[in-house]
Tab-separated table of C-alpha atoms and ligand atoms in Angstrom:
chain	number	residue	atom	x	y	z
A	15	UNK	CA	44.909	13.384	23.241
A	16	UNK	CA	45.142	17.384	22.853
A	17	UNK	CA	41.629	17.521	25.032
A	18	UNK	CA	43.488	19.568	27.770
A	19	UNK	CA	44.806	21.706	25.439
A	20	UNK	CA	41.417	22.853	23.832
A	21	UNK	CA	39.576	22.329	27.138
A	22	UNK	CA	38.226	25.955	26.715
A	23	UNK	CA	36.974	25.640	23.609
A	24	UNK	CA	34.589	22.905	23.800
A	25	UNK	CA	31.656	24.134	25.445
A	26	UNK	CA	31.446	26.580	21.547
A	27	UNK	CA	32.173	22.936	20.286
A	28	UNK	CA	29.185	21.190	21.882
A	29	UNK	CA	27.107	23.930	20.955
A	30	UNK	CA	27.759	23.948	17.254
A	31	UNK	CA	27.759	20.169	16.851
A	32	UNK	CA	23.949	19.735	18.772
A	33	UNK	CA	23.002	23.037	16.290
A	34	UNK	CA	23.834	20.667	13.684
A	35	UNK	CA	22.326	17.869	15.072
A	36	UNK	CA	19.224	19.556	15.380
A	37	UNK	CA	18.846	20.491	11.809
A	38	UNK	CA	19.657	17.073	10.867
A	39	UNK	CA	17.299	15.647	12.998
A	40	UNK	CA	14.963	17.997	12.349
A	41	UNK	CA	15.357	17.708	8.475
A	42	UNK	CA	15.477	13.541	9.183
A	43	UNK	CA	11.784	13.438	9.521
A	44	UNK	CA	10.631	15.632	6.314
A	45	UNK	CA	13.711	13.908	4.316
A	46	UNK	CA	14.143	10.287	5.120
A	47	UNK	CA	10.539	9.360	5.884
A	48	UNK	CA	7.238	9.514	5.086
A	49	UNK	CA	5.219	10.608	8.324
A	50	UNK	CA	1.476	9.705	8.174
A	51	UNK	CA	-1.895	10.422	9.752
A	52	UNK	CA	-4.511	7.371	10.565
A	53	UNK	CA	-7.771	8.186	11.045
A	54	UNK	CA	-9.824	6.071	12.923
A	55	UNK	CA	-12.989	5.370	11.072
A	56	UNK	CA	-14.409	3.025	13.748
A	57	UNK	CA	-14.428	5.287	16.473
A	58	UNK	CA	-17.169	5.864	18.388
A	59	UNK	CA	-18.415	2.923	17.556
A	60	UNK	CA	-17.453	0.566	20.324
A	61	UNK	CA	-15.822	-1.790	17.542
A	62	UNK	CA	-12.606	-2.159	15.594
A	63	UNK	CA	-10.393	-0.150	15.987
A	64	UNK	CA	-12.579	1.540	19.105
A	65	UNK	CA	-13.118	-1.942	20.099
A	66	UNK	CA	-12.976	-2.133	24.046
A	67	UNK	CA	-13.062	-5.564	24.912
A	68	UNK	CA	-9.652	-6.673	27.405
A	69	UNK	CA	-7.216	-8.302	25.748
A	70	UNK	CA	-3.989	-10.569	27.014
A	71	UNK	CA	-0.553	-8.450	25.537
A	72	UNK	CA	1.016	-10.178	23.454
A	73	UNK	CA	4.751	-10.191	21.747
A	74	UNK	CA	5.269	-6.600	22.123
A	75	UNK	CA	1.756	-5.397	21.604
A	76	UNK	CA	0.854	-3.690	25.264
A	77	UNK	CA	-2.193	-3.236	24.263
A	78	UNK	CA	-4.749	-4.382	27.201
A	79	UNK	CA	-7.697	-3.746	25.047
A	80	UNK	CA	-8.545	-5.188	21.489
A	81	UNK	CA	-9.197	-1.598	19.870
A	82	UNK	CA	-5.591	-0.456	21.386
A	83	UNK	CA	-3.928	-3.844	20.143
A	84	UNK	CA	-5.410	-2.936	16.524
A	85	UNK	CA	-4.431	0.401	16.804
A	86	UNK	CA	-0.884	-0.152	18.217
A	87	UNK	CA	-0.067	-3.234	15.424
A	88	UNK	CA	-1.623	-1.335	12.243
A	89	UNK	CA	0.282	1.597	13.332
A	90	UNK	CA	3.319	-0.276	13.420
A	91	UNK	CA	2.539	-1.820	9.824
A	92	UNK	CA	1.781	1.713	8.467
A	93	UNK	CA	5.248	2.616	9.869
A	94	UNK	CA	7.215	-0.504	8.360
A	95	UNK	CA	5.592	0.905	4.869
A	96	UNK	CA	5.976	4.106	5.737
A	97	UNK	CA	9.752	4.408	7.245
A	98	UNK	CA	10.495	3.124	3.244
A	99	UNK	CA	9.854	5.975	1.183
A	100	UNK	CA	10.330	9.480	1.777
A	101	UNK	CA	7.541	12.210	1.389
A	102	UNK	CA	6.841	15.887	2.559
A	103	UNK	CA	3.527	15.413	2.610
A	104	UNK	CA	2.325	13.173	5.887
A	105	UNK	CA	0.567	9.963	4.559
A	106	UNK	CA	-3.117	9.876	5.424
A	107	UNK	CA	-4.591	6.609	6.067
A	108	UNK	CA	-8.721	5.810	6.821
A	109	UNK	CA	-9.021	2.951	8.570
A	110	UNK	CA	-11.473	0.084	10.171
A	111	UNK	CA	-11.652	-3.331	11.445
A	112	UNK	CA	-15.256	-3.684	10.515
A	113	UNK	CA	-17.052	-6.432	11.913
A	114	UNK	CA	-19.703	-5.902	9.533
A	115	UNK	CA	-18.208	-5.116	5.958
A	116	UNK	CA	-20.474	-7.253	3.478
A	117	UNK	CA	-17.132	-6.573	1.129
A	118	UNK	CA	-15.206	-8.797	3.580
A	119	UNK	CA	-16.297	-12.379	3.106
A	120	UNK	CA	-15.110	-14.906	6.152
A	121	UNK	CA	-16.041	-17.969	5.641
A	122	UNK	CA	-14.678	-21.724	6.763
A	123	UNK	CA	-12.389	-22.064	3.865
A	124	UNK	CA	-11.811	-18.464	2.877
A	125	UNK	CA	-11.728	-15.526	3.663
A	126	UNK	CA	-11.246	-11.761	2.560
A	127	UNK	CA	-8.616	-10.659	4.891
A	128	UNK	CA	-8.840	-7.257	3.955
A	129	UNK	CA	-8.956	-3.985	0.932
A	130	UNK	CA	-7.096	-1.216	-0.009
A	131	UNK	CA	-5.893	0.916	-1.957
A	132	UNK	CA	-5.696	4.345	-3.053
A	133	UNK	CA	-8.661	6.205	-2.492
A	134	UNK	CA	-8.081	7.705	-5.724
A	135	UNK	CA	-5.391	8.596	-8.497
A	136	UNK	CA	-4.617	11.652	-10.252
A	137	UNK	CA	-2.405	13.426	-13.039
A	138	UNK	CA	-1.270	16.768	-14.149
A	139	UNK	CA	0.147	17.618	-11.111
A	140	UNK	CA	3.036	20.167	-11.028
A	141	UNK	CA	6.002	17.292	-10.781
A	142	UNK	CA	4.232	14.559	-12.003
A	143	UNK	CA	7.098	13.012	-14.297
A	144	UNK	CA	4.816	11.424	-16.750
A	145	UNK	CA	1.934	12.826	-18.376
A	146	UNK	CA	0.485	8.848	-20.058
A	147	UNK	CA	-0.051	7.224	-16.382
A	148	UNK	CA	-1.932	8.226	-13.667
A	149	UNK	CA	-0.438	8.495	-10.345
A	150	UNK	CA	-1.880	7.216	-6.624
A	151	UNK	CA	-2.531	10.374	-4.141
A	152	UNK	CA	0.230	9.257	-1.779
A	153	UNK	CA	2.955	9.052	-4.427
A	154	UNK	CA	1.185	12.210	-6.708
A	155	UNK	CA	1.726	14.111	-3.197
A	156	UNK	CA	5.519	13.126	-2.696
A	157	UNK	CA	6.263	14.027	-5.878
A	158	UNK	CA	4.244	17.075	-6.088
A	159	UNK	CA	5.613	18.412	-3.149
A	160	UNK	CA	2.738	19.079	-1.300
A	161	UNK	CA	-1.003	17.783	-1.004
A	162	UNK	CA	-2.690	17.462	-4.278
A	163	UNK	CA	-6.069	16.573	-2.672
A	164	UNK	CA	-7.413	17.452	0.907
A	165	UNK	CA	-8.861	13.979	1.473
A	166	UNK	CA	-7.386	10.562	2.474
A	167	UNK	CA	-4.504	9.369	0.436
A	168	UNK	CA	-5.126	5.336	1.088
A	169	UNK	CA	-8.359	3.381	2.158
A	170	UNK	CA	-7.945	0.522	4.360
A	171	UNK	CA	-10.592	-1.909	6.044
A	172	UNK	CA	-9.411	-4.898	7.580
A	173	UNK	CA	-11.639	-7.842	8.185
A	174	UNK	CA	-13.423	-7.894	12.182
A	175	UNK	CA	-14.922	-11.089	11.434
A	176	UNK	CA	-11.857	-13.129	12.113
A	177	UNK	CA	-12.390	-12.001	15.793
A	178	UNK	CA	-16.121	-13.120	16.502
A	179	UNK	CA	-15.999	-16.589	17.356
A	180	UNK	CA	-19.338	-17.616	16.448
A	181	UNK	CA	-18.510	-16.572	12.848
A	182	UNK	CA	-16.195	-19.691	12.278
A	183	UNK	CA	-14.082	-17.275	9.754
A	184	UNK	CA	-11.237	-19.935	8.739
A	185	UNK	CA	-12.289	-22.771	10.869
A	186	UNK	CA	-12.074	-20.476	14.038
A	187	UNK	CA	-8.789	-18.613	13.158
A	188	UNK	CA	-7.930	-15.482	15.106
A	189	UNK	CA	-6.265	-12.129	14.274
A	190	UNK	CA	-2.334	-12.324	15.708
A	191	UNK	CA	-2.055	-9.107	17.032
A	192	UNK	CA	1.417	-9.570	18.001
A	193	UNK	CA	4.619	-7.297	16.276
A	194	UNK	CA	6.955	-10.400	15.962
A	195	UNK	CA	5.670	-11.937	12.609
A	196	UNK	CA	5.383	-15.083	14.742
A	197	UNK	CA	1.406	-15.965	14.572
A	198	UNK	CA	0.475	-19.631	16.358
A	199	UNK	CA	-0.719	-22.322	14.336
A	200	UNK	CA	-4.312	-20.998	13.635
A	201	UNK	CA	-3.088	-17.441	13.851
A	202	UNK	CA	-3.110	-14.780	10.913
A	203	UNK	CA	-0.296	-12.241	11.096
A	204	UNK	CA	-2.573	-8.399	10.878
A	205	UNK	CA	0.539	-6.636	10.830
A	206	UNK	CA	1.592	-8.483	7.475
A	207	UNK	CA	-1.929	-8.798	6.288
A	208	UNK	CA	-2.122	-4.720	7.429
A	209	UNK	CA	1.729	-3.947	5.141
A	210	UNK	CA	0.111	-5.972	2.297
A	211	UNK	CA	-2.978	-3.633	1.530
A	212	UNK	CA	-1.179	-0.362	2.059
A	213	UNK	CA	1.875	-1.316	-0.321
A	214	UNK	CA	-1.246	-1.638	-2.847
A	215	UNK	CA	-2.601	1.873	-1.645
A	216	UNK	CA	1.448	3.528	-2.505
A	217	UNK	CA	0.778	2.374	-5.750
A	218	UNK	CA	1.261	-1.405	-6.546
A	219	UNK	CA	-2.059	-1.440	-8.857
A	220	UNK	CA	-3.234	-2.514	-12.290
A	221	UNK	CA	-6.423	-0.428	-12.963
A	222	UNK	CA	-7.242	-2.753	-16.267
A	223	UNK	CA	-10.750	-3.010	-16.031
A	224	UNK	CA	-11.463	-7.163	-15.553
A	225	UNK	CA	-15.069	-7.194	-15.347
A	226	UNK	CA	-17.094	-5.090	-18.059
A	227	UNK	CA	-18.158	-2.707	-16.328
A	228	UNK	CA	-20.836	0.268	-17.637
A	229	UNK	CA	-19.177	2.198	-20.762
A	230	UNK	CA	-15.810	0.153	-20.082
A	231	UNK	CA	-15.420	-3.516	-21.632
A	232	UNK	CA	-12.392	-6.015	-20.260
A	233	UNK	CA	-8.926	-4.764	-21.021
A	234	UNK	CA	-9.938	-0.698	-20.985
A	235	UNK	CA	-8.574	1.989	-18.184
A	236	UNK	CA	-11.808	3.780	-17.296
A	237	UNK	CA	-12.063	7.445	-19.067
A	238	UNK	CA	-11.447	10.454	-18.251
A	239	UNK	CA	-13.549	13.097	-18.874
A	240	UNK	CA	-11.544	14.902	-22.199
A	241	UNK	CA	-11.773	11.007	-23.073
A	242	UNK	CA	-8.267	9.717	-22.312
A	243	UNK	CA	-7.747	6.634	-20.903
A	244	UNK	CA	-4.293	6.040	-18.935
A	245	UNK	CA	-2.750	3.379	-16.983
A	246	UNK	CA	-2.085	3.242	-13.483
A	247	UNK	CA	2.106	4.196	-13.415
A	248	UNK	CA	2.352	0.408	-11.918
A	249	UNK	CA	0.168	-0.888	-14.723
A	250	UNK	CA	3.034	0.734	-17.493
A	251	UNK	CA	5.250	-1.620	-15.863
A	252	UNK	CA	3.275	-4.815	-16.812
A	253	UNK	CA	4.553	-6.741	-20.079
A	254	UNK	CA	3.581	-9.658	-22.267
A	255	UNK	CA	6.127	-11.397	-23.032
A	256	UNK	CA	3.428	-14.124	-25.410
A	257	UNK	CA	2.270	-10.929	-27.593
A	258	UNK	CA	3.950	-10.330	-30.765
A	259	UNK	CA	6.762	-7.987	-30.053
A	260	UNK	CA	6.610	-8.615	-26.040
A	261	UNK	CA	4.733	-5.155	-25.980
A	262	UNK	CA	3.868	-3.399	-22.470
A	263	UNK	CA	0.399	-3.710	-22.064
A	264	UNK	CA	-0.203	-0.189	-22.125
A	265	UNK	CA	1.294	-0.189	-25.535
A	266	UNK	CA	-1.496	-2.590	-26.555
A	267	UNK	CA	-5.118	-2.366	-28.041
A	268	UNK	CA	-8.032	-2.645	-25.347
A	269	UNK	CA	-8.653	-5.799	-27.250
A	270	UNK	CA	-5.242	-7.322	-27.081
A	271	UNK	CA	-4.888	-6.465	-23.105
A	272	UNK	CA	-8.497	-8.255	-22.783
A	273	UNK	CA	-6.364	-11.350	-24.080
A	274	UNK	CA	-3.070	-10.605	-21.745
A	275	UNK	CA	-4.834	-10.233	-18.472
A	276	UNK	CA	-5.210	-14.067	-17.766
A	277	UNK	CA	-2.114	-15.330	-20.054
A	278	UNK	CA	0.040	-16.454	-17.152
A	279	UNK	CA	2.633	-17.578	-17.088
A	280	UNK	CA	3.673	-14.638	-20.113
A	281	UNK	CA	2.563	-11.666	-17.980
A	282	UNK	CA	5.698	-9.874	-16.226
A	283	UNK	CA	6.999	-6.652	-14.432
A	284	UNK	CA	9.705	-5.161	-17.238
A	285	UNK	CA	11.561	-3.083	-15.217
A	286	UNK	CA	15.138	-3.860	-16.372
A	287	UNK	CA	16.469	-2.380	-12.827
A	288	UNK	CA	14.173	-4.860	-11.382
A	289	UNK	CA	14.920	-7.882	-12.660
A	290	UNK	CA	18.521	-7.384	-12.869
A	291	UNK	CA	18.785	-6.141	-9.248
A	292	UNK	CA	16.455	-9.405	-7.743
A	293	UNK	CA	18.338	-11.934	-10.351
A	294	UNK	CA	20.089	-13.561	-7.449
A	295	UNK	CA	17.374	-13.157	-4.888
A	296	UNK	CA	14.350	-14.814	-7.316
A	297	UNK	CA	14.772	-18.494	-7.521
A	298	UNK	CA	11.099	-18.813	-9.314
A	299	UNK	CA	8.471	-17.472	-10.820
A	300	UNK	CA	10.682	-15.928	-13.548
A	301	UNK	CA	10.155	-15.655	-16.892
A	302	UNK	CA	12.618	-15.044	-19.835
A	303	UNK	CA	14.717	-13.319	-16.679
A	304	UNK	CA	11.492	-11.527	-15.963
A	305	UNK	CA	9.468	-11.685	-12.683
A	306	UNK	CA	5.983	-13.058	-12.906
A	307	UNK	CA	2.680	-11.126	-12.369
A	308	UNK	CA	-0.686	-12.680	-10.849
A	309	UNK	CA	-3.071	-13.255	-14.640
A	310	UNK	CA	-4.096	-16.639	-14.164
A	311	UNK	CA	-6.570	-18.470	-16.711
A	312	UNK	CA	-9.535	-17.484	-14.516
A	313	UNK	CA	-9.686	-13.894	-14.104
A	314	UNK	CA	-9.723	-12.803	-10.420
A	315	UNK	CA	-11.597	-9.169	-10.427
A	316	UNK	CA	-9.895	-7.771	-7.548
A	317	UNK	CA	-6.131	-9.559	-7.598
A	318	UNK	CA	-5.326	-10.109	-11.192
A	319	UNK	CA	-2.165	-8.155	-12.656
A	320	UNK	CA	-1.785	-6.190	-8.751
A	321	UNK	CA	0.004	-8.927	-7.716
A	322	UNK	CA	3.156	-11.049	-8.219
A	323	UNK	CA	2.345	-14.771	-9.156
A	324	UNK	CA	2.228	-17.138	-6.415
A	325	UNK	CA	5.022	-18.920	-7.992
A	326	UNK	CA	7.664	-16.281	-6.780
A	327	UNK	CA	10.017	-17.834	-4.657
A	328	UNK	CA	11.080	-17.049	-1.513
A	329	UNK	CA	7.452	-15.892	-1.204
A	330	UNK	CA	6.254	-12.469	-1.181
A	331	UNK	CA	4.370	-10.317	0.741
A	332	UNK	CA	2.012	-8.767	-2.510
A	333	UNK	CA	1.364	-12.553	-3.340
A	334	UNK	CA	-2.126	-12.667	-3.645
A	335	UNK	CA	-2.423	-15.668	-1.094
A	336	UNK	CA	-0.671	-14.722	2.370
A	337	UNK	CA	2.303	-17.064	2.671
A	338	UNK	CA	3.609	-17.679	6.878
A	339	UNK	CA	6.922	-17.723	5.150
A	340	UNK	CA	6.598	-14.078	4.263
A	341	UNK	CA	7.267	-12.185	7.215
A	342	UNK	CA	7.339	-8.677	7.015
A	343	UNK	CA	10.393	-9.093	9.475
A	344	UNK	CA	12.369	-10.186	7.149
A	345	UNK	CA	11.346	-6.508	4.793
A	346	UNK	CA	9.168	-5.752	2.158
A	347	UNK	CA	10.801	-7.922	-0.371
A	348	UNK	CA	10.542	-7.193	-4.427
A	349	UNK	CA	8.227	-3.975	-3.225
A	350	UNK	CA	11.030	-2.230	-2.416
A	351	UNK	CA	11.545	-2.339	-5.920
A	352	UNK	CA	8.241	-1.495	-7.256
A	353	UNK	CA	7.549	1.545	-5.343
A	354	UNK	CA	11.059	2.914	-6.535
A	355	UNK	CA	10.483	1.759	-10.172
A	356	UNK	CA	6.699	3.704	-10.139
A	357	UNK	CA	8.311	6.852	-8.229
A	358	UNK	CA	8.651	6.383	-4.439
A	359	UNK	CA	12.180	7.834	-3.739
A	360	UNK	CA	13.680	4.847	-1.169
A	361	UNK	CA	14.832	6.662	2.620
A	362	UNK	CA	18.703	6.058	2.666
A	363	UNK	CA	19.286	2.348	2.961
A	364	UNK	CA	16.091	1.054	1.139
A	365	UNK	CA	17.619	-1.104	-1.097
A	366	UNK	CA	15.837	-3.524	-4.166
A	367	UNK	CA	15.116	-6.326	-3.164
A	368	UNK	CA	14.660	-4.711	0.981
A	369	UNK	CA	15.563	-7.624	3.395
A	370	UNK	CA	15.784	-5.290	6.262
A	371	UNK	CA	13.914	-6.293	9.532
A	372	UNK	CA	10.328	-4.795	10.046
A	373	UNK	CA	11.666	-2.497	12.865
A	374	UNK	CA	14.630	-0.431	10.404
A	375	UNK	CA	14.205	2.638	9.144
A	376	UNK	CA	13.541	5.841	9.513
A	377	UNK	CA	11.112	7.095	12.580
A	378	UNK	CA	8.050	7.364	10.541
A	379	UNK	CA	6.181	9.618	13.222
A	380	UNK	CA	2.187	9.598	13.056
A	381	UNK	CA	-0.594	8.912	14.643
A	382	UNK	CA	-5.107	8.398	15.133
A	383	UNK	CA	-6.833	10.735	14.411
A	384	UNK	CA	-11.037	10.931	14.205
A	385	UNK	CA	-10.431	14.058	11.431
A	386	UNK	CA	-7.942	15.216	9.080
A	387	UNK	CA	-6.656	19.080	9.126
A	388	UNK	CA	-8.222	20.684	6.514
A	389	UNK	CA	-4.728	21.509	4.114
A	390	UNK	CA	-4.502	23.712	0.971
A	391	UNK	CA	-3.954	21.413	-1.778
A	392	UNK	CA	-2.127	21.852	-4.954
A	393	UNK	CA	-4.330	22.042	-8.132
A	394	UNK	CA	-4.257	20.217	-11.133
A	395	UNK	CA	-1.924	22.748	-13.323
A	396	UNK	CA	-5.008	22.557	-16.243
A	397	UNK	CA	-7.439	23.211	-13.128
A	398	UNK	CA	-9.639	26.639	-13.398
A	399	UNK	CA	-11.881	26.545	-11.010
A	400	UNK	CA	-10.752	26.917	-7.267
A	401	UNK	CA	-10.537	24.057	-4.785
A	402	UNK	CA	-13.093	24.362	-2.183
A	403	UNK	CA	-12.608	22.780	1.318
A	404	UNK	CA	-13.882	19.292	0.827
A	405	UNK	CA	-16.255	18.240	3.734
A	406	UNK	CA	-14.878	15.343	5.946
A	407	UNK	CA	-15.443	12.266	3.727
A	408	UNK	CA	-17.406	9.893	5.878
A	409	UNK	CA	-18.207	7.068	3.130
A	410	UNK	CA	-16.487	4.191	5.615
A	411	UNK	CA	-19.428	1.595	4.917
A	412	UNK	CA	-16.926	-0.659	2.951
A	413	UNK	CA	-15.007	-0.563	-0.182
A	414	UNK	CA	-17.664	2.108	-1.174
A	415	UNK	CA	-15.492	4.064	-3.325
A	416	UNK	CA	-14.332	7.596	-2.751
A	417	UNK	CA	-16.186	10.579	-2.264
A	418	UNK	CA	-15.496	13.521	-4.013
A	419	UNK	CA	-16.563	16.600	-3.255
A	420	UNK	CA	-17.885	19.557	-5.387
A	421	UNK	CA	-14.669	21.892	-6.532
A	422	UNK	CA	-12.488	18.836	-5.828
A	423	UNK	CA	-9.803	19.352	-8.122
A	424	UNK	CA	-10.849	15.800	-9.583
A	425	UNK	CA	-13.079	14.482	-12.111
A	426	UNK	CA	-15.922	12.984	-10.987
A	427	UNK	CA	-15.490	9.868	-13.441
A	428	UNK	CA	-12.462	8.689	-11.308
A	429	UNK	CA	-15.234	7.450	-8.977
A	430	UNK	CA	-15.198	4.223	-11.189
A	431	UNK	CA	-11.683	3.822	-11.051
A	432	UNK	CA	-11.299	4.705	-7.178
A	433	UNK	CA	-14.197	1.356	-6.614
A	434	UNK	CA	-12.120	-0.692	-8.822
A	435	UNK	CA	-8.711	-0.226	-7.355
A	436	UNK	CA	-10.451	-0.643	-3.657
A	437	UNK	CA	-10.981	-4.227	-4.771
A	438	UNK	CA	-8.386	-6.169	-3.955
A	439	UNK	CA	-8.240	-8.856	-2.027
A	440	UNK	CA	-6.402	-11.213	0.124
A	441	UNK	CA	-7.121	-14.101	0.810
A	442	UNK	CA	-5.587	-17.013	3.323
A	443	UNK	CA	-3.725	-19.780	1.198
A	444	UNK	CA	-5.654	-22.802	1.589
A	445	UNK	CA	-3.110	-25.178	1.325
A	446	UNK	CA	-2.035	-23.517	4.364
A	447	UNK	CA	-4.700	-24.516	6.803
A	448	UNK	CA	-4.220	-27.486	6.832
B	553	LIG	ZN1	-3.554	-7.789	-2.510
């Protein structure tokens, strides 16, 4: 207790240890975190996200409108997802709750809850550790450095049927708006349903073509323009284990793939860290110590292979069927270990398989916005020609792809592959309605 002694010295004291707090704090967001930027693609529109009808708060949500209760629980998702990885470069997000996306079936016994996905994928970016795969924008910008491409890194549009009563979307089921992963009996949890289609837009994506599509039969990777053909990085992680050799997919003929993609229960994620690190967490949906990936006998376009099997137990949040017993409060589960296998450095704490609570992490800072600051991007290291500001990409009438630009450092034929990976679906378990 020497306090008295260094009384006079303190106030230097104070001042040196805030200076360091400062930096620290300062460095905390840019370090442990990946900030992001949403942009609203429903405003001014009086619907979804801009939606202005009152609405009763609900379990944390203060929202007294049903636009602000979207906006306040998807921004909450985006931070859950977010607050997991870190990144320099600010995540940017497009976003609806369309009413009126034809892609987003609602019916009695079904329904499309949502897409996403990466608006597009790239590689050849100064960083990029692999040359053979090709890399969503989010993760191709965290690696990178810095923005590879001035336009939205992920693409989601969440379903705005669920809302309208006269639709009869899942025998009359409603959106839970709430933030405590506690939705009522014919409730359907939007914040999980929300962390669900981003985790696929960081990167948790086959890009196997799985219907024949134009120059690109079933089992291909669409082409680029010099004529290669390369995996999505998740896709390099796929394996089939009923193939002579137990080859990675990637490793195989278009023709042999075109047999793995439906030859469940044989089709696994290989990552040795992986299935070593969730050995004691996994109590099914294993194979030959292996966890399981979604290829069931009857291809489904937009789920197959970007998804773990529905037999993973305890249930996961990328199951292709939304479980009530995977609440994001309880973490992100075996993504945690996907996004680090495929390149996502983990903020400090992140751990494989994450079982953190929703609310952890680092403060993931972002917000709405109706436009994106226009950013100089990095080019593709073979890229000659100059990148030219891209006009504000306003293709938000529904899993329509992505937009590219003249002088985009892209090639145009990733326009195929950015419609493909928009495709994937969620749908409610039926079982579950009960
Ligand atoms: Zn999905």
């Amino acid at each position: 207790m020497n306090f008295q002694h260094n009384s006079r010295r303190r106030p230097l004291v104070w001042a040196v240890g805030f200076a360091v707090a400062s930096v620290l704090l300062g460095a905390w967001h840019s370090a442990y975190a990946a900030d992001f930027v949403i942009r609203n693609l429903d405003a001014g529109r009086g619907e979804g996200l801009s939606d202005a009808r009152r609405a009763t708060p609900i379990d944390d949500n203060p929202g007294t409108t049903l636009g602000e209760q979207r906006r306040i629980a998807l921004r909450y998702a985006v931070q859950i997802v977010t607050s997991r990885v870190e990144s320099a470069v600010p995540i940017r997000i497009d976003a609806s709750v369309d009413p009126n996306n034809p892609e987003l079936a609602c019916r009695r016994n079904g329904a499309t809850l949502g897409v996403g996905g990466a608006t597009n994928f790239t590689q050849g970016f100064p960083g990029a550790p692999r040359d053979d795969v090709v890399y969503p924008l989010a993760l191709a910008n965290a690696l990178a450095g810095r923005r590879v491409a001035d336009t939205a890194d992920l693409r989601l549009f969440m379903n705005g049927k669920l809302d309208v009563p006269a639709n009869d979307c899942l025998r009359g089921a409603r959106w839970y708006y709430g933030l405590r992963g506690t939705p009522g009996p014919n409730q359907i949890d939007f914040v999980a349903s929300v962390v669900h289609e981003l985790i696929h837009g960081m990167g948790f994506q086959s890009i196997i073509v799985l219907r024949e599509q134009d120059d690109t039969p079933v089992g291909g990777y669409p082409a680029f323009s010099d004529g290669r053909r390369l995996p999505s990085v998740f896709g390099r992680y796929i394996q089939d284990l009923g193939a002579t050799g137990q080859p990675r997919l990637s490793a195989q003929s278009r023709s042999q793939r075109a047999e793995a993609v439906n030859d469940a229960p044989f089709i696994v994620w290989s990552s040795a860290m992986t299935n070593a690190a969730t050995s004691n967490f996994v109590t099914q949906g294993r194979q030959e110590g292996r966890l399981r990936i979604y290829a069931p006998v009857v291809i489904q376009p937009a789920s197959t292979l970007s998804h773990w099997s529905p037999a993973v137990e305890p249930d996961q949040i990328m199951e292709p069927f939304q479980s009530v017993e995977a609440s994001v409060l309880d973490g992100i589960g075996l993504a945690s270990c996907v996004l680090s296998d495929i390149g996502w450095p983990l903020s400090p704490g992140v751990r494989c398989p994450d079982t953190q609570s929703a609310t952890i992490a680092g403060p993931a800072d972002g917000d709405f916005v109706t436009a994106y600051a226009t950013t100089s991007v990095q080019r593709r290291a073979n890229d000659g020609a100059a990148p030219s500001d891209t006009s504000d990409d306003d293709d938000d009438s529904g899993g329509g792809g992505c937009t590219l630009a003249p002088g985009q450092p892209f090639d145009p034929i990733w326009w195929v592959m950015c419609v493909m990976a928009l495709g994937v679906l969620i749908h409610r378990r039926r079982s579950r309605l009960g």
